[in-house]
Coordinates of C-alpha atoms in Angstrom, one line a residue:
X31 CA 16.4 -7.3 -33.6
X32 CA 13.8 -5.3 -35.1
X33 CA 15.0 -2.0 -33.0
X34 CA 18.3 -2.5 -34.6
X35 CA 17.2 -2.6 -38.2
X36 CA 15.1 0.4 -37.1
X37 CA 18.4 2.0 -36.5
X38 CA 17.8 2.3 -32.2
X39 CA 21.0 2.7 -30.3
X40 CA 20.3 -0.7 -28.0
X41 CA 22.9 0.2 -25.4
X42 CA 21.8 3.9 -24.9
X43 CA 18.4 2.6 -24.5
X44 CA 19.2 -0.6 -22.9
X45 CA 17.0 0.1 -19.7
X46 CA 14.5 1.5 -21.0
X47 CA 13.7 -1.5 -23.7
X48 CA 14.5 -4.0 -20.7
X49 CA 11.5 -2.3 -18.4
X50 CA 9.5 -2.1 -21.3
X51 CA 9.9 -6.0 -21.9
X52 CA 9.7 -6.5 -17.9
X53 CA 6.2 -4.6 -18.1
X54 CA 5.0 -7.3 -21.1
X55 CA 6.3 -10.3 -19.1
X56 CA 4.7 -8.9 -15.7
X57 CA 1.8 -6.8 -16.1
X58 CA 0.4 -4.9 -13.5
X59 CA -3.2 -6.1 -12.8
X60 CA -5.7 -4.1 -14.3
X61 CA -7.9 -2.2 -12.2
X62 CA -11.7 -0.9 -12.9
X63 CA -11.6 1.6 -9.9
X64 CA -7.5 2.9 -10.3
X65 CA -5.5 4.5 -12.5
X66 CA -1.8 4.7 -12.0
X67 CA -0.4 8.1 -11.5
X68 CA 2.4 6.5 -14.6
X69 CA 0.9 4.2 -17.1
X70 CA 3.1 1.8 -18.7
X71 CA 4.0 2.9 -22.3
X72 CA 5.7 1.0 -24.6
X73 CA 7.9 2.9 -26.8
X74 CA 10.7 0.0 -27.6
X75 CA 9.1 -3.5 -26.7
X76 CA 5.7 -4.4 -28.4
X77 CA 3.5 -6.6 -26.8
X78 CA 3.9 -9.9 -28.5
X79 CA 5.0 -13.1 -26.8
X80 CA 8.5 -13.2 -26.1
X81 CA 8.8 -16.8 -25.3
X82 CA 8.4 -20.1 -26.9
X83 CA 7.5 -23.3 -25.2
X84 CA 10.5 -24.3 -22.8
X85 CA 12.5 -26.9 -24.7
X86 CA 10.7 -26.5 -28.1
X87 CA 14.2 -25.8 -30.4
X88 CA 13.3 -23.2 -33.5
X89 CA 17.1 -23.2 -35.1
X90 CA 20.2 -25.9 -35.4
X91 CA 22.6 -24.2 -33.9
X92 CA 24.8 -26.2 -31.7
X93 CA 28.3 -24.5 -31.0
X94 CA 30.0 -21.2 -31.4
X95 CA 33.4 -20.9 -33.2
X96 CA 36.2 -20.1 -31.2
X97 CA 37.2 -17.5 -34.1
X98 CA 34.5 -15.4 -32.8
X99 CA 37.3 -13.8 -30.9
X100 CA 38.5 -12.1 -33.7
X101 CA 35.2 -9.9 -34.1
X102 CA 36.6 -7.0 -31.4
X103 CA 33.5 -5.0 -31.7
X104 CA 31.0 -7.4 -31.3
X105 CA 28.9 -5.8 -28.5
X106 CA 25.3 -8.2 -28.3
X107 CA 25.3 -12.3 -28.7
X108 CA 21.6 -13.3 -29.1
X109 CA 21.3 -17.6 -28.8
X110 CA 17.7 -18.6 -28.2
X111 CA 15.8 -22.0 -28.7
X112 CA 18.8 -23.8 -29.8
X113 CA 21.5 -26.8 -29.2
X114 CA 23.8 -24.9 -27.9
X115 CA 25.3 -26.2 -24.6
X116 CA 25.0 -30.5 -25.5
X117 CA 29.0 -30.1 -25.1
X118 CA 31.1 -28.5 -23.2
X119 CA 32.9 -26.9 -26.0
X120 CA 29.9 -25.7 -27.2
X121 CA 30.5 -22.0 -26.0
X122 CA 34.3 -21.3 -26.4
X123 CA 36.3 -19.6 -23.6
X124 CA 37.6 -16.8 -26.3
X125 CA 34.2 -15.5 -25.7
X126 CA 35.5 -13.9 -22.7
X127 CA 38.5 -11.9 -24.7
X128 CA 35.7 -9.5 -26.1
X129 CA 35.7 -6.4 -24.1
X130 CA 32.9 -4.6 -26.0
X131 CA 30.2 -7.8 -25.4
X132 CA 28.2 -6.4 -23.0
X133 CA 24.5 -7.6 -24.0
X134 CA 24.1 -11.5 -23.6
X135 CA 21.6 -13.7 -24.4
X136 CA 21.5 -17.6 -23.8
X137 CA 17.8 -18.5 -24.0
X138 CA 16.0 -21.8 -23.8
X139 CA 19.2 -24.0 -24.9
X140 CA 20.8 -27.6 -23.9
X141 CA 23.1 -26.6 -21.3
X142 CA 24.3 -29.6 -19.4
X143 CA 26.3 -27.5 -16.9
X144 CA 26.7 -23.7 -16.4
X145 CA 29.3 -22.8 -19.4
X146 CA 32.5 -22.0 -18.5
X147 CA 33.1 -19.1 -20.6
X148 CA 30.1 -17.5 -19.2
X149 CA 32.0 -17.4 -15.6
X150 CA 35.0 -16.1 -17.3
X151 CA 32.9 -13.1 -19.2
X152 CA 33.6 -9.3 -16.7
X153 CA 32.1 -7.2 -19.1
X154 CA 28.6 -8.5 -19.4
X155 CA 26.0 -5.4 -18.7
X156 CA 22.9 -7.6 -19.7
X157 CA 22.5 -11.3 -19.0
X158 CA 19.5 -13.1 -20.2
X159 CA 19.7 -16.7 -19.2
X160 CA 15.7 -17.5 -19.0
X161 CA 14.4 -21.1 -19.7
X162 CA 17.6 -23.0 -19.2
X163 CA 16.2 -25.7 -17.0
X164 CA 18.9 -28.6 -17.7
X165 CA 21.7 -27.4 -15.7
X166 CA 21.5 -28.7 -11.9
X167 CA 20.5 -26.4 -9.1
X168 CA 23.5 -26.7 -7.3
X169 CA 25.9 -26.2 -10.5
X170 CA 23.8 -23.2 -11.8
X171 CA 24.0 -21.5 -8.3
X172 CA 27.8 -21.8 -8.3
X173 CA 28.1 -21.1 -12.2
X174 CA 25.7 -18.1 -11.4
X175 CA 28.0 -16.8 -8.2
X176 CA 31.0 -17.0 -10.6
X177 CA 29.8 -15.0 -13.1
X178 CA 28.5 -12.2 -11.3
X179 CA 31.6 -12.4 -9.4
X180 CA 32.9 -11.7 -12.7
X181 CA 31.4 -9.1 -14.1
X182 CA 30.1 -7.5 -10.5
X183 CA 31.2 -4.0 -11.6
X184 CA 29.1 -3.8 -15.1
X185 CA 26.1 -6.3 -14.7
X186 CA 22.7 -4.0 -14.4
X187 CA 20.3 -6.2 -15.4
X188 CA 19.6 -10.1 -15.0
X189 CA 17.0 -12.8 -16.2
X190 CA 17.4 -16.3 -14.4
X191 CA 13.8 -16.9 -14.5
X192 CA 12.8 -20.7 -15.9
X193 CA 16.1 -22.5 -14.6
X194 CA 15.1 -24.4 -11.5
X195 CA 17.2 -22.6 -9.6
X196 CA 17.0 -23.7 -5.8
X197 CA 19.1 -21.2 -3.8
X198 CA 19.4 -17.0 -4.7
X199 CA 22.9 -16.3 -6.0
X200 CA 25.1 -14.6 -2.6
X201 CA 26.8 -13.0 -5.1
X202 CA 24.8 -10.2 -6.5
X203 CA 24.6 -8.1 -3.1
X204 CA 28.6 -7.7 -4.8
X205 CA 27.0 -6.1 -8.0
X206 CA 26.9 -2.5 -7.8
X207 CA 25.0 -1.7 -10.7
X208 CA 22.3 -4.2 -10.7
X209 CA 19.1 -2.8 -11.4
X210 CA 16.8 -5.2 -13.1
X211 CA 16.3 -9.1 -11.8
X212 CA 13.5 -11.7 -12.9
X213 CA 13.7 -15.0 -10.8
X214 CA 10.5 -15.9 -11.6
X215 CA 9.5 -19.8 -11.8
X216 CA 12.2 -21.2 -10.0
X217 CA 12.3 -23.2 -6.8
X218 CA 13.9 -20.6 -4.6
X219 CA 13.0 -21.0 -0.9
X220 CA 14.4 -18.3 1.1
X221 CA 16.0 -14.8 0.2
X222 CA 18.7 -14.1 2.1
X223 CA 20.2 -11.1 3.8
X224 CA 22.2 -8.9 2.1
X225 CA 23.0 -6.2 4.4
X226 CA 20.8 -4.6 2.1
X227 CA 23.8 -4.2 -0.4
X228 CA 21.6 -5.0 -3.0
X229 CA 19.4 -2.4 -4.5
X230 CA 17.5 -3.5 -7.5
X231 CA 15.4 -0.8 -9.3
X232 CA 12.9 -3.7 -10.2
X233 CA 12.5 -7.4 -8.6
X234 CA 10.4 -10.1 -9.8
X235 CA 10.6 -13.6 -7.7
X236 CA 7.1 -14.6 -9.1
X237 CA 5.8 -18.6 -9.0
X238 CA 8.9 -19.5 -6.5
X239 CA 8.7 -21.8 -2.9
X240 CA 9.6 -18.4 -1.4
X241 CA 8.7 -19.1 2.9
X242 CA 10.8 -16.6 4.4
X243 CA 12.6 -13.0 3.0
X244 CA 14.8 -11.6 5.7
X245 CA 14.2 -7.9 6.5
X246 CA 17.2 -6.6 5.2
X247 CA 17.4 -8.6 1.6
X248 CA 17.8 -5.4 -0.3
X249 CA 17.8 -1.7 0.1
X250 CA 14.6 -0.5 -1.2
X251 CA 14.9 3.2 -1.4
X252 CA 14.6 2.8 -5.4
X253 CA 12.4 0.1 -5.9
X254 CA 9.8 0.8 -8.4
X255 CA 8.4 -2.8 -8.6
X256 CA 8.6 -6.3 -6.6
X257 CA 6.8 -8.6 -7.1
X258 CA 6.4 -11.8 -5.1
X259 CA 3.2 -13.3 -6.1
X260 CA 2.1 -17.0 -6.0
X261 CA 4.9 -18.3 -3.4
X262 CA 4.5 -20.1 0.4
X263 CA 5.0 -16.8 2.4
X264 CA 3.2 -16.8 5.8
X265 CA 4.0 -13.6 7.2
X266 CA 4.4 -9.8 5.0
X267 CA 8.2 -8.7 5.8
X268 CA 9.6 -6.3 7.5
X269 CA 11.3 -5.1 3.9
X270 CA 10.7 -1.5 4.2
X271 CA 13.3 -0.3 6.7
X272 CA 12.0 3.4 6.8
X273 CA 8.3 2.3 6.4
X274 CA 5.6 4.8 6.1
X275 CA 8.1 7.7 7.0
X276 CA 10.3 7.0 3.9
X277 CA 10.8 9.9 1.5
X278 CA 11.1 7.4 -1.6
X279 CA 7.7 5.8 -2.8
X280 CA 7.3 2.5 -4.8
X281 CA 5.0 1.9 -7.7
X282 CA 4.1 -1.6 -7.0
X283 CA 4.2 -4.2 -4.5
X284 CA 2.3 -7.6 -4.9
X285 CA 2.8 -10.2 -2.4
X286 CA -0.9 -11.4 -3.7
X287 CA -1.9 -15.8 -3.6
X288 CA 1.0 -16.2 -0.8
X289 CA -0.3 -17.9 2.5
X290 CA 0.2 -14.2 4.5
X291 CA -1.8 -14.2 7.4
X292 CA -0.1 -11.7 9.4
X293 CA 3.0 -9.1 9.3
X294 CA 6.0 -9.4 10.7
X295 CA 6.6 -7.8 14.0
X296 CA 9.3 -5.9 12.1
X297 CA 7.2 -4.1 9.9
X298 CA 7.4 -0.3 10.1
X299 CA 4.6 0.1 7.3
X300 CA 5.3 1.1 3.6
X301 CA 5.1 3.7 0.8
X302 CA 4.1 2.6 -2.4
X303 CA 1.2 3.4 -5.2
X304 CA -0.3 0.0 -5.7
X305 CA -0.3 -2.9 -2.8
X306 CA -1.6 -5.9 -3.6
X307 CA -2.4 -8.9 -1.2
X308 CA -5.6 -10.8 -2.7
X309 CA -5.3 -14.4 -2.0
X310 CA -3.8 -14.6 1.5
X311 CA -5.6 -15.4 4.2
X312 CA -5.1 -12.3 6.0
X313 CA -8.6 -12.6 8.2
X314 CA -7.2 -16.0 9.6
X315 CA -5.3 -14.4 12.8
X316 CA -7.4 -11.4 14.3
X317 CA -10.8 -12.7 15.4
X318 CA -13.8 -10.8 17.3
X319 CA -15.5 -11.9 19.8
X320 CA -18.6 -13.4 17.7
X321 CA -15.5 -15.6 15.9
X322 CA -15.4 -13.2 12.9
X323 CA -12.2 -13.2 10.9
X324 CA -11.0 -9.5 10.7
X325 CA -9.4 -7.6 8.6
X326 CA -5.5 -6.7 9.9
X327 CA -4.8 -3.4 11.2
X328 CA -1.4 -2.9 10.6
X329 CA -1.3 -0.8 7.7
X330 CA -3.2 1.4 9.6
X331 CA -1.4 1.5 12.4
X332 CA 2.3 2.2 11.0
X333 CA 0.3 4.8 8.7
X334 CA 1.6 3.7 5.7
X335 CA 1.0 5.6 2.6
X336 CA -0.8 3.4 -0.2
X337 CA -2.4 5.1 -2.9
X338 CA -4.6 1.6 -4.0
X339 CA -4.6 -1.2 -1.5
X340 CA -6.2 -4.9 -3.4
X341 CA -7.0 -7.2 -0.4
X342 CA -9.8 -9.3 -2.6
X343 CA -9.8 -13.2 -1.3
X344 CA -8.3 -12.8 2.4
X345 CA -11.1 -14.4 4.1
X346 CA -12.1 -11.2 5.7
X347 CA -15.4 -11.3 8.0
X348 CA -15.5 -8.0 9.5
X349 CA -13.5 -4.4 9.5
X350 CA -12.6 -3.1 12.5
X351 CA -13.7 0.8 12.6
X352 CA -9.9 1.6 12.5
X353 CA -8.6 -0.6 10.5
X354 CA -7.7 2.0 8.2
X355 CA -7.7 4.6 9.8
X356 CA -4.0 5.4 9.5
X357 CA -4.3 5.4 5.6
X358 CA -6.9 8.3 5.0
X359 CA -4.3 11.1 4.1
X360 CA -3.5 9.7 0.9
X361 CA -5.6 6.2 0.1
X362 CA -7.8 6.8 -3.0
X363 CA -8.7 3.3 -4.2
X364 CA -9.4 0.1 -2.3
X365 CA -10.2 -3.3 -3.0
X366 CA -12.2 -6.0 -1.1
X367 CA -13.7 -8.0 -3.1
X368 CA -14.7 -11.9 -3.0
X369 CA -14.1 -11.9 0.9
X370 CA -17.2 -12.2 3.8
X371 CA -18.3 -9.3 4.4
X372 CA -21.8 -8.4 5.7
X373 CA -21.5 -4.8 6.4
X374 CA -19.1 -2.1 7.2
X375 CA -18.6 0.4 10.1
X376 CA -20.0 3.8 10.4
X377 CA -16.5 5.0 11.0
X378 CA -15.4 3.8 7.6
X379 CA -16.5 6.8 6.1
X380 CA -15.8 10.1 5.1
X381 CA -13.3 11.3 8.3
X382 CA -11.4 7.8 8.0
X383 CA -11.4 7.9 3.8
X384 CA -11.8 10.9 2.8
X385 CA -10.0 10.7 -0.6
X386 CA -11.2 7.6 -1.8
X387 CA -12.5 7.6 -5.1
X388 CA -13.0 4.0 -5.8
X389 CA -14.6 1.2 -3.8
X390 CA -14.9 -2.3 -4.2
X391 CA -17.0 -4.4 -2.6
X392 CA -18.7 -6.9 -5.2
X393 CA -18.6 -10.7 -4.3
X394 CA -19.3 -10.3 -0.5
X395 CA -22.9 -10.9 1.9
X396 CA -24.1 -7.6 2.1
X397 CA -27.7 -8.2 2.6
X398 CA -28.4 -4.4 2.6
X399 CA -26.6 -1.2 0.8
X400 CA -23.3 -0.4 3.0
X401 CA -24.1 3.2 3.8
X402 CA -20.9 4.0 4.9
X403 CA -19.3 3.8 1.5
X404 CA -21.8 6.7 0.4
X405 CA -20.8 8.8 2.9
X406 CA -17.3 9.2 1.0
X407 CA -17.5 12.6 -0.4
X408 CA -15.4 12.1 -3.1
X409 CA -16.7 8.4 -4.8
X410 CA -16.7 8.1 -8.0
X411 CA -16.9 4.1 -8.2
X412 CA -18.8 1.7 -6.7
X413 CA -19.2 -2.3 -7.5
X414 CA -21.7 -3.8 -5.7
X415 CA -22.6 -7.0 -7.6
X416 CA -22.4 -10.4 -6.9
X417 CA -24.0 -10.5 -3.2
X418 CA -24.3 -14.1 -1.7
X419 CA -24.7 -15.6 1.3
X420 CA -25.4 -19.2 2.4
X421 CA -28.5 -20.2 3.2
X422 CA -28.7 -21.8 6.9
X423 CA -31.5 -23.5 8.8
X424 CA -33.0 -22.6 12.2
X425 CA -29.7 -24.1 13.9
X426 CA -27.2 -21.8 11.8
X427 CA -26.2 -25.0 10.1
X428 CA -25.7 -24.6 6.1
X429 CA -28.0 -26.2 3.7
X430 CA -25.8 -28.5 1.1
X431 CA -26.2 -28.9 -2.4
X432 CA -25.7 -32.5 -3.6
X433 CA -22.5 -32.6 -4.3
X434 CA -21.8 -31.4 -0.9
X435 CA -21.2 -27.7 -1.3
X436 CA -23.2 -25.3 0.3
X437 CA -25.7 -23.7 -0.8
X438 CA -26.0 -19.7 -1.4
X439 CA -28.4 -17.3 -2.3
X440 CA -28.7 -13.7 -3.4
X441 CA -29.0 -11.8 -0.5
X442 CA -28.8 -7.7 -1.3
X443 CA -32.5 -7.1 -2.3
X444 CA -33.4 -3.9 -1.1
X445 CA -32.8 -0.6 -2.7
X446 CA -31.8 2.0 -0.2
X447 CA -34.0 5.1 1.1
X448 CA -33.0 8.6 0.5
X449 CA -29.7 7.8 -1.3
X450 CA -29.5 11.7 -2.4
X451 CA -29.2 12.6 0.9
X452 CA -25.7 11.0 1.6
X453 CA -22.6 13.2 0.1
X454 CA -21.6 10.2 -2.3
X455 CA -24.8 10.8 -4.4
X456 CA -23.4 13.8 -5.6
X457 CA -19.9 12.7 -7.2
X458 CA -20.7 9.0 -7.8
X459 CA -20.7 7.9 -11.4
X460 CA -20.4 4.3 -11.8
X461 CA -22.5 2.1 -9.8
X462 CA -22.8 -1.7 -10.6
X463 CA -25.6 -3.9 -8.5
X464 CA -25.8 -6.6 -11.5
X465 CA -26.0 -10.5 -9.9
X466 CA -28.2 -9.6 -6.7
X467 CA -31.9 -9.7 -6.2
X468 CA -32.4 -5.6 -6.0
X469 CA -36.8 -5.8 -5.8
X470 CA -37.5 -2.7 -6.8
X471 CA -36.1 0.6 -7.6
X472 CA -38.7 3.7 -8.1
X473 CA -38.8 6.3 -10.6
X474 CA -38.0 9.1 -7.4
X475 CA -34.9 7.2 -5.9
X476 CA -33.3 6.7 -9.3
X477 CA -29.7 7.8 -8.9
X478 CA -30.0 10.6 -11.8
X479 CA -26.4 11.6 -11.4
X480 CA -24.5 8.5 -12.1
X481 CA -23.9 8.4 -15.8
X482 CA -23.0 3.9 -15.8
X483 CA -25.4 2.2 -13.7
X484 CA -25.4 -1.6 -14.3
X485 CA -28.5 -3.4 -12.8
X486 CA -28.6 -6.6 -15.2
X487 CA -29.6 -10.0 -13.6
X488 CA -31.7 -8.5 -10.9
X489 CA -34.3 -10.8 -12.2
X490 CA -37.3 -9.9 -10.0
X491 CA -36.5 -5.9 -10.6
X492 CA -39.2 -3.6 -11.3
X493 CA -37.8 -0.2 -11.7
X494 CA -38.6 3.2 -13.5
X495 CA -36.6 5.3 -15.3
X496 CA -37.0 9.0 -15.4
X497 CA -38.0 10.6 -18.7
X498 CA -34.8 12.5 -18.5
X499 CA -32.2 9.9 -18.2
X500 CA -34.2 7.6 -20.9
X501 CA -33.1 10.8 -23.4
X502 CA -29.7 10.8 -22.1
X503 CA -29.5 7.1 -22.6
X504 CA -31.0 7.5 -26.0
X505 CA -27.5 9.9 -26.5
X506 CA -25.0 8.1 -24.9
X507 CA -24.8 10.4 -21.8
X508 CA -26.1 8.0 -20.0
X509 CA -25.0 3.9 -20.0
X510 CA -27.4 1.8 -18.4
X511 CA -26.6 -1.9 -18.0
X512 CA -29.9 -4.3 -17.6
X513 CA -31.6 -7.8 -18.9
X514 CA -34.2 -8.1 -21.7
X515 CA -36.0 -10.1 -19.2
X516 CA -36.6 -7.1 -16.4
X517 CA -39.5 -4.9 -16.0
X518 CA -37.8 -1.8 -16.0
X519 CA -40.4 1.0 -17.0
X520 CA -40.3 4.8 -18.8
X521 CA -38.0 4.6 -21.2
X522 CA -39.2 2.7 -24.5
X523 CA -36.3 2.7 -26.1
X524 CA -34.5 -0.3 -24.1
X525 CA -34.7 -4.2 -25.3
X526 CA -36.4 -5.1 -22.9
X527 CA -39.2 -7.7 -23.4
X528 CA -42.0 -5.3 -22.5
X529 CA -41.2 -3.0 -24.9
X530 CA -41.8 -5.7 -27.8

């Protein structure tokens, strides 16, 4: 509304505006070690809450006069938080005489059943239809297929997220145009095949009961985004029909907090920016020999071409030396935080990742510095905090705490030897240890060259800064991240207790 008043042609800018608001209701996860090659920017939308409660009402309206026919130009219909939809004469079925309505919105209303004059509308470009949970499933599928049916030739974009919708509408694979969808927060189980006759530009099918998505559901050639995060998914489709030899590449693809622990036979691999897959229990299937949940191989295998892989939370034990092997060409960030680790393979280094700039490993059981990681000639970041293992008697067994959990310890307390030796030294710039037990660190292996070096809650550290990088601190060249409690030496200008 505000665009209009601004004077914004809404239809010439009718995609754009709708990405934008996608982008508000979806954001990307952010990332301390990545940066999109395209930010998101926000030209149109402004990032305020779109929504209201579901079911809170903020205006009285309760019908639509069937004179509305006789406004020929009327070209958007905006009903949110309202009565509409108590009767079913609420919505008359001279709505569908207006040829030049092509931007709808029924938001958050009373429908009993799907309106009728909805299914009659063929000129609809834009159909928001978001929070309208009192229809049943069954009848909002069928009123759904009938008005895509309907207006199948025009209908770009679509918003049924909110509904309780059970089953994905058959019809859409009919809609040529469709390029935007948000099914998010429904109860859909399964979706279907396609033939791949649907090609959505963006997909989000976010907080569903999503168990199976059959390989040819849609043609992805121009995907940009899909998102199908927080469903019941047990395996990573076989989506991608080109795979890593495809010459289009997506922006982002989250399948992340499914129950993935493997992918499908079909896969062929995948080219996209950002893929993320943090909270599936992707270490559950491939074991080694000492029992050790590893980390899947497939990616590496097809080759695929990922710019940022996130695999934080799979309940990964070990990496395979070449796990990702395949991905070196173009790979630059990667994520593996919060799993099990306890070290990593020589070969993960510089001939497997050679382009990685990024790395992170904090909230693993590294009980000394992965060396591997600093033989990556080109890393710039590095998050090594938060290193915990649990603590195990002479039997392996774990100690337990009283309510039964078991108990951990901080288990990275030794500062590694000639660090400026390995090719990382020279291009790493942020390096975080904070939350481990790091003993000492001497004035000749401070790393001199990283300009954010967080060491806070090392609480038995003893460590001396160079006169050099105590001036650069003193200017802001330099950010160093400690406790007032730490005995950190040479540089008098830090609150730390011993300099009081």
């Amino acid at each position: 509304y505000e665009l209009q008043r601004q004077g914004v042609d809404l239809r010439a800018h009718r995609m754009e505006i709708a990405r934008e608001r996608l982008s508000l209701l979806h954001p990307d996860s952010p990332s301390n070690i990545f940066e999109p090659k395209k930010k998101a920017s926000f030209k149109y939308a402004k990032p305020k809450t779109y929504d209201v409660a579901q079911g809170t009402l903020t205006n009285r309206i309760t019908s639509i006069p069937a004179s509305i026919k006789n406004l020929k130009k009327l070209t958007y219909l905006y009903v949110a938080n309202g009565y509409v939809g108590l009767n079913d004469t609420d919505l008359p079925l001279e709505l569908a005489e207006l040829s030049e309505l092509t931007d709808v919105e029924f938001y958050n209303c009373r429908f009993k059943k799907f309106p009728e004059a909805l299914k009659k509308m063929s000129h609809v470009i834009s159909l928001n239809f978001g929070n309208n949970s009192t229809i049943e499933p069954q009848d909002l599928y069928d009123g759904l297929n009938e008005f895509i049916a309907s207006s199948e030739k025009e209908l770009q974009i679509l918003y049924v997220n909110s509904c309780g919708l059970k089953e994905f509408p058959s019809n859409l694979k009919t809609a040529e145009k469709i390029g935007l969808l948000d099914f998010s927060t429904n109860r859909i189980k399964e979706l279907p095949s396609t033939n791949r006759k649907l090609a959505p530009v963006q997909a989000f099918f976010d907080d569903n009961l999503i168990e199976k998505i059959a390989d040819d559901f849609c043609e992805t050639d121009d995907i940009e985004k899909l998102s199908v995060t927080n469903n019941l998914l047990k395996e990573f489709p076989g989506l991608f029909k080109d795979g890593s030899k495809s010459d289009y590449t997506a922006s982002s693809v989250d399948f992340s907090n499914n129950h993935i622990s493997k992918f499908a036979d079909t896969f062929k691999g995948i080219c996209v920016e950002t893929l993320t897959l943090s909270g599936n229990p992707l270490g559950q299937v491939k074991s080694n020999s000492k029992g050790k949940k590893m980390c899947p191989d497939e990616l590496g295998k097809t080759e695929s071409r990922i710019s940022y892989l996130v695999m934080s939370a799979c309940e990964i034990d070990s990496i395979s030396p070449d796990a990702f092997k395949g991905l070196g060409k173009i790979i630059e960030a990667l994520d593996l935080s919060s799993n099990n680790l306890e070290y990593l393979p020589r070969e993960l280094g510089l001939e497997t990742l050679p382009y990685v700039t990024g790395l992170n490993l904090a909230y693993n059981c590294f009980s000394s510095f992965p060396m591997p990681a600093f033989t990556l000639a080109m890393l710039n970041k590095l998050y090594l905090n938060d290193q915990n293992s649990v603590k195990k008697d002479k039997y392996g067994k774990p100690y337990e705490d009283k309510n039964g959990g078991n108990v951990t310890f901080r288990c990275l307390k030794k500062w590694p030897e000639a660090l400026d030796s390995y090719p990382a030294y020279a291009t790493l710039r942020l390096l975080d240890i904070s939350y481990n037990d790091i003993q000492s660190i001497d004035e000749n292996s401070y790393p001199t060259l990283v300009s954010s070096f967080n060491v806070s809650d090392n609480d038995n550290l003893e460590m001396h800064v160079p006169s050099d990088i105590c001036s650069k601190i003193a200017s802001g060249l330099v950010q160093l991240g400690f406790s007032s409690n730490q005995h950190i030496w040479g540089c008098p200008i830090l609150d730390v207790d011993i300099n009081k």
